[in-house]
CSV table of C-alpha atoms in Angstrom, one decimal:
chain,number,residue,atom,x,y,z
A,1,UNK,CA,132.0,98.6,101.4
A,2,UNK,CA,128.2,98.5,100.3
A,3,UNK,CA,127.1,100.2,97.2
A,4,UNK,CA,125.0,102.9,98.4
A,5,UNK,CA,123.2,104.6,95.7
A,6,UNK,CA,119.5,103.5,94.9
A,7,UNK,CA,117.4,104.8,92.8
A,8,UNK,CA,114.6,105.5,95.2
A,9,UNK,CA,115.2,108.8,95.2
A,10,UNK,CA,114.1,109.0,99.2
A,11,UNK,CA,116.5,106.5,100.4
A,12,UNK,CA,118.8,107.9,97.6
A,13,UNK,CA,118.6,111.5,100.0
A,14,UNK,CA,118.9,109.8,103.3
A,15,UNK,CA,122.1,107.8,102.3
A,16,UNK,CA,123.6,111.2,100.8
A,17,UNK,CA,123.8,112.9,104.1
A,18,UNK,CA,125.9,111.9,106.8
A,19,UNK,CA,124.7,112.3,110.3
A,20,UNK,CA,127.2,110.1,112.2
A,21,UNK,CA,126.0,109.8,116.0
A,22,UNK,CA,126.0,107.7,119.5
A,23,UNK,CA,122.7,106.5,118.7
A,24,UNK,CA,122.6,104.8,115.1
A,25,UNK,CA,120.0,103.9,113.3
A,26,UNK,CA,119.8,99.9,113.3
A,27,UNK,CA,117.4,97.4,111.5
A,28,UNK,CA,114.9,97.2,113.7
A,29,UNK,CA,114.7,100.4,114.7
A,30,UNK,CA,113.9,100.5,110.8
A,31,UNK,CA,111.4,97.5,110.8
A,32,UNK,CA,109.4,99.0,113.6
A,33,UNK,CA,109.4,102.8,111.8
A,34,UNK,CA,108.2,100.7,108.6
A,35,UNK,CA,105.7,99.0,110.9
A,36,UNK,CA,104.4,101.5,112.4
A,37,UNK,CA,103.7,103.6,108.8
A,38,UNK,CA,101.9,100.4,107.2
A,39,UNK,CA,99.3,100.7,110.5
A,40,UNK,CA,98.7,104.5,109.5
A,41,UNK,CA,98.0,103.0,105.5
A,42,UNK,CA,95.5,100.6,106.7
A,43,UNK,CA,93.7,102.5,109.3
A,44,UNK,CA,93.6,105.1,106.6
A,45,UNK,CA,92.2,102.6,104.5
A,46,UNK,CA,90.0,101.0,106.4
A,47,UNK,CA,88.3,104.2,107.6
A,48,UNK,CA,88.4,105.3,104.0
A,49,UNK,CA,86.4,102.1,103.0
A,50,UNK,CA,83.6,102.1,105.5
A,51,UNK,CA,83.3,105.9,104.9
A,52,UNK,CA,83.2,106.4,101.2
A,53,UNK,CA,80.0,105.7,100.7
A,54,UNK,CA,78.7,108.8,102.4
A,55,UNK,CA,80.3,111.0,100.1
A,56,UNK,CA,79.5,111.8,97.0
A,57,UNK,CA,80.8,110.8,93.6
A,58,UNK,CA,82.4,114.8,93.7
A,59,UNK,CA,83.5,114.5,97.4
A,60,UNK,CA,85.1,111.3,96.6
A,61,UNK,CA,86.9,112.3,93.8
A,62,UNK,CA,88.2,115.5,95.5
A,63,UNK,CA,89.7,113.6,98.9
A,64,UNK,CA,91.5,110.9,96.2
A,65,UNK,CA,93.3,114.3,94.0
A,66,UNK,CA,93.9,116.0,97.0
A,67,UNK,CA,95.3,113.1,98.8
A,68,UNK,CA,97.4,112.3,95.6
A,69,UNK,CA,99.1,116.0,96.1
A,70,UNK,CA,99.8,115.9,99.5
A,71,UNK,CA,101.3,112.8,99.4
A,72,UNK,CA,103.3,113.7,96.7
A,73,UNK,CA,104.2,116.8,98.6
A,74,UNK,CA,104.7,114.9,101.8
A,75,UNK,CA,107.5,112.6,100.1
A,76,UNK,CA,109.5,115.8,98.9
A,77,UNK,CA,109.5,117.1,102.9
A,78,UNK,CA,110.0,114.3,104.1
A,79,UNK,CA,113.3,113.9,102.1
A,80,UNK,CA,114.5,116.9,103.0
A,81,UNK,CA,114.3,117.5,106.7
A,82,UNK,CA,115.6,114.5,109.1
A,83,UNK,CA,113.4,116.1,112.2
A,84,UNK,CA,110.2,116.6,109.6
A,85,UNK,CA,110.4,113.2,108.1
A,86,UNK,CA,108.5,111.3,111.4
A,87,UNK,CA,105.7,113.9,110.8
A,88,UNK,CA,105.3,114.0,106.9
A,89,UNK,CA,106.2,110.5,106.9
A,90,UNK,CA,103.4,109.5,108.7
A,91,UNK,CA,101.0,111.9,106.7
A,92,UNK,CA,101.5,110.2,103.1
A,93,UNK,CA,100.8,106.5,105.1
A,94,UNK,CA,97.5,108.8,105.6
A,95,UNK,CA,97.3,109.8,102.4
A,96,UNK,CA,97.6,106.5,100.5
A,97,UNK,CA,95.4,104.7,102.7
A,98,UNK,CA,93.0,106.8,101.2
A,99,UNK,CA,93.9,106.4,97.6
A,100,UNK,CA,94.9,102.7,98.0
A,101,UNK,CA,90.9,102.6,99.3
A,102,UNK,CA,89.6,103.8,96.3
A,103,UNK,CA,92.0,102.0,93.9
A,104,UNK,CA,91.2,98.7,95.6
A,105,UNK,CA,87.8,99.7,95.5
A,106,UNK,CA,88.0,99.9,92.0
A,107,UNK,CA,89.7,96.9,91.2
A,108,UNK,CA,87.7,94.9,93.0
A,109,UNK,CA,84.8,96.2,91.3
A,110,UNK,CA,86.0,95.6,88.0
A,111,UNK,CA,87.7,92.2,88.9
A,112,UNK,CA,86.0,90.5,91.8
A,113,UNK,CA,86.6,90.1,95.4
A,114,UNK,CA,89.9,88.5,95.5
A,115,UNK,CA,92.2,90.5,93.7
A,116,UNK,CA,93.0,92.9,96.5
A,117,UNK,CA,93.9,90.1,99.0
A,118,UNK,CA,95.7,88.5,96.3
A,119,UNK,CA,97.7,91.5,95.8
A,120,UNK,CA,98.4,92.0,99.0
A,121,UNK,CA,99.6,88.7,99.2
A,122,UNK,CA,101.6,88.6,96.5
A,123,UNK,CA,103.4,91.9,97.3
A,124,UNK,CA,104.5,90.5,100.7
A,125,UNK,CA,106.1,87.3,98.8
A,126,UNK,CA,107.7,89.6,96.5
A,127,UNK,CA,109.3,91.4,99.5
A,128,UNK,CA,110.5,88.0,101.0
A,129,UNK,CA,111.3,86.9,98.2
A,130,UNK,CA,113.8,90.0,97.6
A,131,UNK,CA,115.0,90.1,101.0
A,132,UNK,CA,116.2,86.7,101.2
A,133,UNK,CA,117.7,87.2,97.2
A,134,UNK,CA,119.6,90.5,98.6
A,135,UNK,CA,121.0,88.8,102.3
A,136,UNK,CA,122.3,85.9,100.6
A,137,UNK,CA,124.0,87.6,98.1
A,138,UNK,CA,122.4,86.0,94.9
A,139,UNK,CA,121.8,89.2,93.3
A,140,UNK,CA,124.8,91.7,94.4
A,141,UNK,CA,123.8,95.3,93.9
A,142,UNK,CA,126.5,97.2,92.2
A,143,UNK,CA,126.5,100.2,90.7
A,144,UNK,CA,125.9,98.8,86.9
A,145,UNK,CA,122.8,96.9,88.1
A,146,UNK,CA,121.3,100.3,89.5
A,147,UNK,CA,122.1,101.6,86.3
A,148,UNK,CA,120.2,99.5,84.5
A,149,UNK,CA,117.5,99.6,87.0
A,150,UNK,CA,117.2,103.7,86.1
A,151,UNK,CA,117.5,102.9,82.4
A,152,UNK,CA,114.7,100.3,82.8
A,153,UNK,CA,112.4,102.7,84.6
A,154,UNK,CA,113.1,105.7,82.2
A,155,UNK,CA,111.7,103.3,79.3
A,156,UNK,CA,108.8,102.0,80.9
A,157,UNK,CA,107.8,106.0,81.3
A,158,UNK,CA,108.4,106.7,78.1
A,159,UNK,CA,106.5,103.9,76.5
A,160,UNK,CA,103.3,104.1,78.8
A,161,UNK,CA,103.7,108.2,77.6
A,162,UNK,CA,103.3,106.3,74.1
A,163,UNK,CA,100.4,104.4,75.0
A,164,UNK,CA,98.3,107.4,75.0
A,165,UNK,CA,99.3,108.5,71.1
A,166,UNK,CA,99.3,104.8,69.6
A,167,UNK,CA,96.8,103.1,68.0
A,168,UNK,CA,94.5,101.0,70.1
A,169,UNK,CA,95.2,97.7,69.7
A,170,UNK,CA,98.9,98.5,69.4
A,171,UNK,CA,98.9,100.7,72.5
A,172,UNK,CA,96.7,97.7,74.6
A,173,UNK,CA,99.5,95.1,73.7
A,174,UNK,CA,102.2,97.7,74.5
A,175,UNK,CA,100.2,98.1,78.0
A,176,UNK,CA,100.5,94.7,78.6
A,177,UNK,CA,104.2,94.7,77.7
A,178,UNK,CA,104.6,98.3,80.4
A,179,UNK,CA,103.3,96.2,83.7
A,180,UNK,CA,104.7,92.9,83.4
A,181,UNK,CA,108.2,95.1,83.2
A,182,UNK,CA,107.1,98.1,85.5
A,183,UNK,CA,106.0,94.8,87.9
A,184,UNK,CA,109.3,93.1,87.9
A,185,UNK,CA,111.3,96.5,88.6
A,186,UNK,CA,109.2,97.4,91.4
A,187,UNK,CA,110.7,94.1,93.1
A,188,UNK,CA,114.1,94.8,91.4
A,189,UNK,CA,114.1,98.3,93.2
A,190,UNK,CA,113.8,96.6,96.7
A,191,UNK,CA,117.2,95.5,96.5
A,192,UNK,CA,119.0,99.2,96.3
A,193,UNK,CA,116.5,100.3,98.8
A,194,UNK,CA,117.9,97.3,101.4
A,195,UNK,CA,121.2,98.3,99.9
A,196,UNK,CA,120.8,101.7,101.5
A,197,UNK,CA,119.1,100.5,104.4
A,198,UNK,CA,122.3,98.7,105.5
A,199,UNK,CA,124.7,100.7,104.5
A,200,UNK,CA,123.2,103.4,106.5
A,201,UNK,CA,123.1,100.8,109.7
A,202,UNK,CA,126.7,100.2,109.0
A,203,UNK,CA,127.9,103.4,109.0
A,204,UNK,CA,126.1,104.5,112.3
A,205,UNK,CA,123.8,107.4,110.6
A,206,UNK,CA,121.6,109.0,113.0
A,207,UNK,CA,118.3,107.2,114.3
A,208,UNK,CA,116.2,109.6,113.3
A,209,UNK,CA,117.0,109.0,109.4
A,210,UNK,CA,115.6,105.6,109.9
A,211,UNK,CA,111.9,108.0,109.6
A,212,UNK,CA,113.4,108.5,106.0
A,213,UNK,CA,114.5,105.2,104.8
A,214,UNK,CA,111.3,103.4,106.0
A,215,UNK,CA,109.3,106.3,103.9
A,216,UNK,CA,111.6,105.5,101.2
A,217,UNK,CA,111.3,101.6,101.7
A,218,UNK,CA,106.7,102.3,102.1
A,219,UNK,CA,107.3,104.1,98.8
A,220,UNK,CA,108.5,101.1,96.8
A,221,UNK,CA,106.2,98.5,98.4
A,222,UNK,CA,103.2,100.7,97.9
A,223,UNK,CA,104.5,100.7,94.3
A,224,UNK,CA,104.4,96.9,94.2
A,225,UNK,CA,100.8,96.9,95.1
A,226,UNK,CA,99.5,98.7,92.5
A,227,UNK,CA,102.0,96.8,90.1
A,228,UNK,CA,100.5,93.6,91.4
A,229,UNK,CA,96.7,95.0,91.1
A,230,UNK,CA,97.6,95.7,87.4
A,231,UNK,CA,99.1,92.6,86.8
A,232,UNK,CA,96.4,90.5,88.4
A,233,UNK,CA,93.8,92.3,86.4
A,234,UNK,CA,95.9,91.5,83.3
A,235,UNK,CA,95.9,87.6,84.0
A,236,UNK,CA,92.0,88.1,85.0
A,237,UNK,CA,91.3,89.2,81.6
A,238,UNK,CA,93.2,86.2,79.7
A,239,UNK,CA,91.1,83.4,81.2
């Protein structure tokens, strides 16, 4: 019996329902789902980056908040509905294409013309990396290990909340200290979301939540990028 709670809070929703059918969700029904919402993202940003620089600095501004809110609202929805998820789903993949754009845009500014293909890089390795650490059972994902993954998390929070009261110097080493961590729990966190990917394959849940795990699973890697970015730009500045 696979542990099946993870602390992406997406996959966490799809693994707490049980919609037992004749046509199960498998893995690569799941692959292709997760495909298929990684096309959306770079469309999205590709269309985001050849069109930015029509807009103005407010225009610009406006689609990255507004993006930011409704793909924060599309994750909630798509959480909660197994037949909205496909739809909702596939608009935050829209929606952080366009604020991956801009972010990448930025970093790449500030850092040079590699970082972004670095990071991308380096985030698929990460999620190689993980996968072949979960399927041959180097790392086993219990329940203490999630627990210390949400523990983890919860302290990262609160000490990049107490970045913004400490003293400079103190609060820049700190900031260091926040994405090195924040960097390795994004890859930790790809473990309990596999962890809930198969145990929903092995318990024959319904096809259609496969729309909520690969949301969940797009979640965590579009987490890793902008760990990696931050990381990247950290190494930049020490040489």
């Amino acid at each position: 019996m696979r542990f099946n709670r993870s602390s992406n809070p997406v996959i966490r929703r799809a693994t707490s329902e049980t919609y037992v059918t004749d046509n199960p969700v498998t893995y690569t029904n799941v692959s292709f789902k997760v495909l298929s919402l990684l096309a959306i993202l770079f469309a999205s940003a590709f269309l985001t980056i050849n069109y930015a620089s029509a807009l103005t600095y407010g225009q610009l501004i406006g689609l990255l908040i507004g993006s930011l809110v409704v793909g924060f609202i599309s994750v909630i929805v798509g959480t909660r509905s197994m037949n909205l998820a496909p739809y909702f789903a596939a608009l935050y993949a829209l929606c952080e294409g366009v604020v991956l754009a801009v972010i990448s845009a930025i970093y790449t500014i500030a850092f040079g013309d590699m970082i972004v293909p670095t990071a991308l890089l380096t985030t698929g390795i990460v999620f190689l990396i993980m996968l072949i650490l979960y399927t041959t059972r180097v790392i086993k994902v219990t329940q203490r290990f999630a627990s210390i993954l949400v523990v983890a998390l919860i302290s990262v929070i609160f000490m990049s909340l107490l970045t913004f009261i400490l003293p400079a110097g103190f609060g820049g080493g700190m900031y260091y200290l926040i994405v090195i961590v924040a960097s390795i729990l994004s890859a930790f966190f790809l473990l309990l979301d596999f962890n809930a990917i198969e145990t929903c394959v092995e318990s024959g849940t319904d096809s259609r939540v496969g729309w909520m795990l690969s949301l969940g699973l797009l979640v965590t890697l579009v987490w890793i990028y902008i760990e990696m970015l931050r990381l990247l730009a950290i190494l930049s500045r020490r040489r």
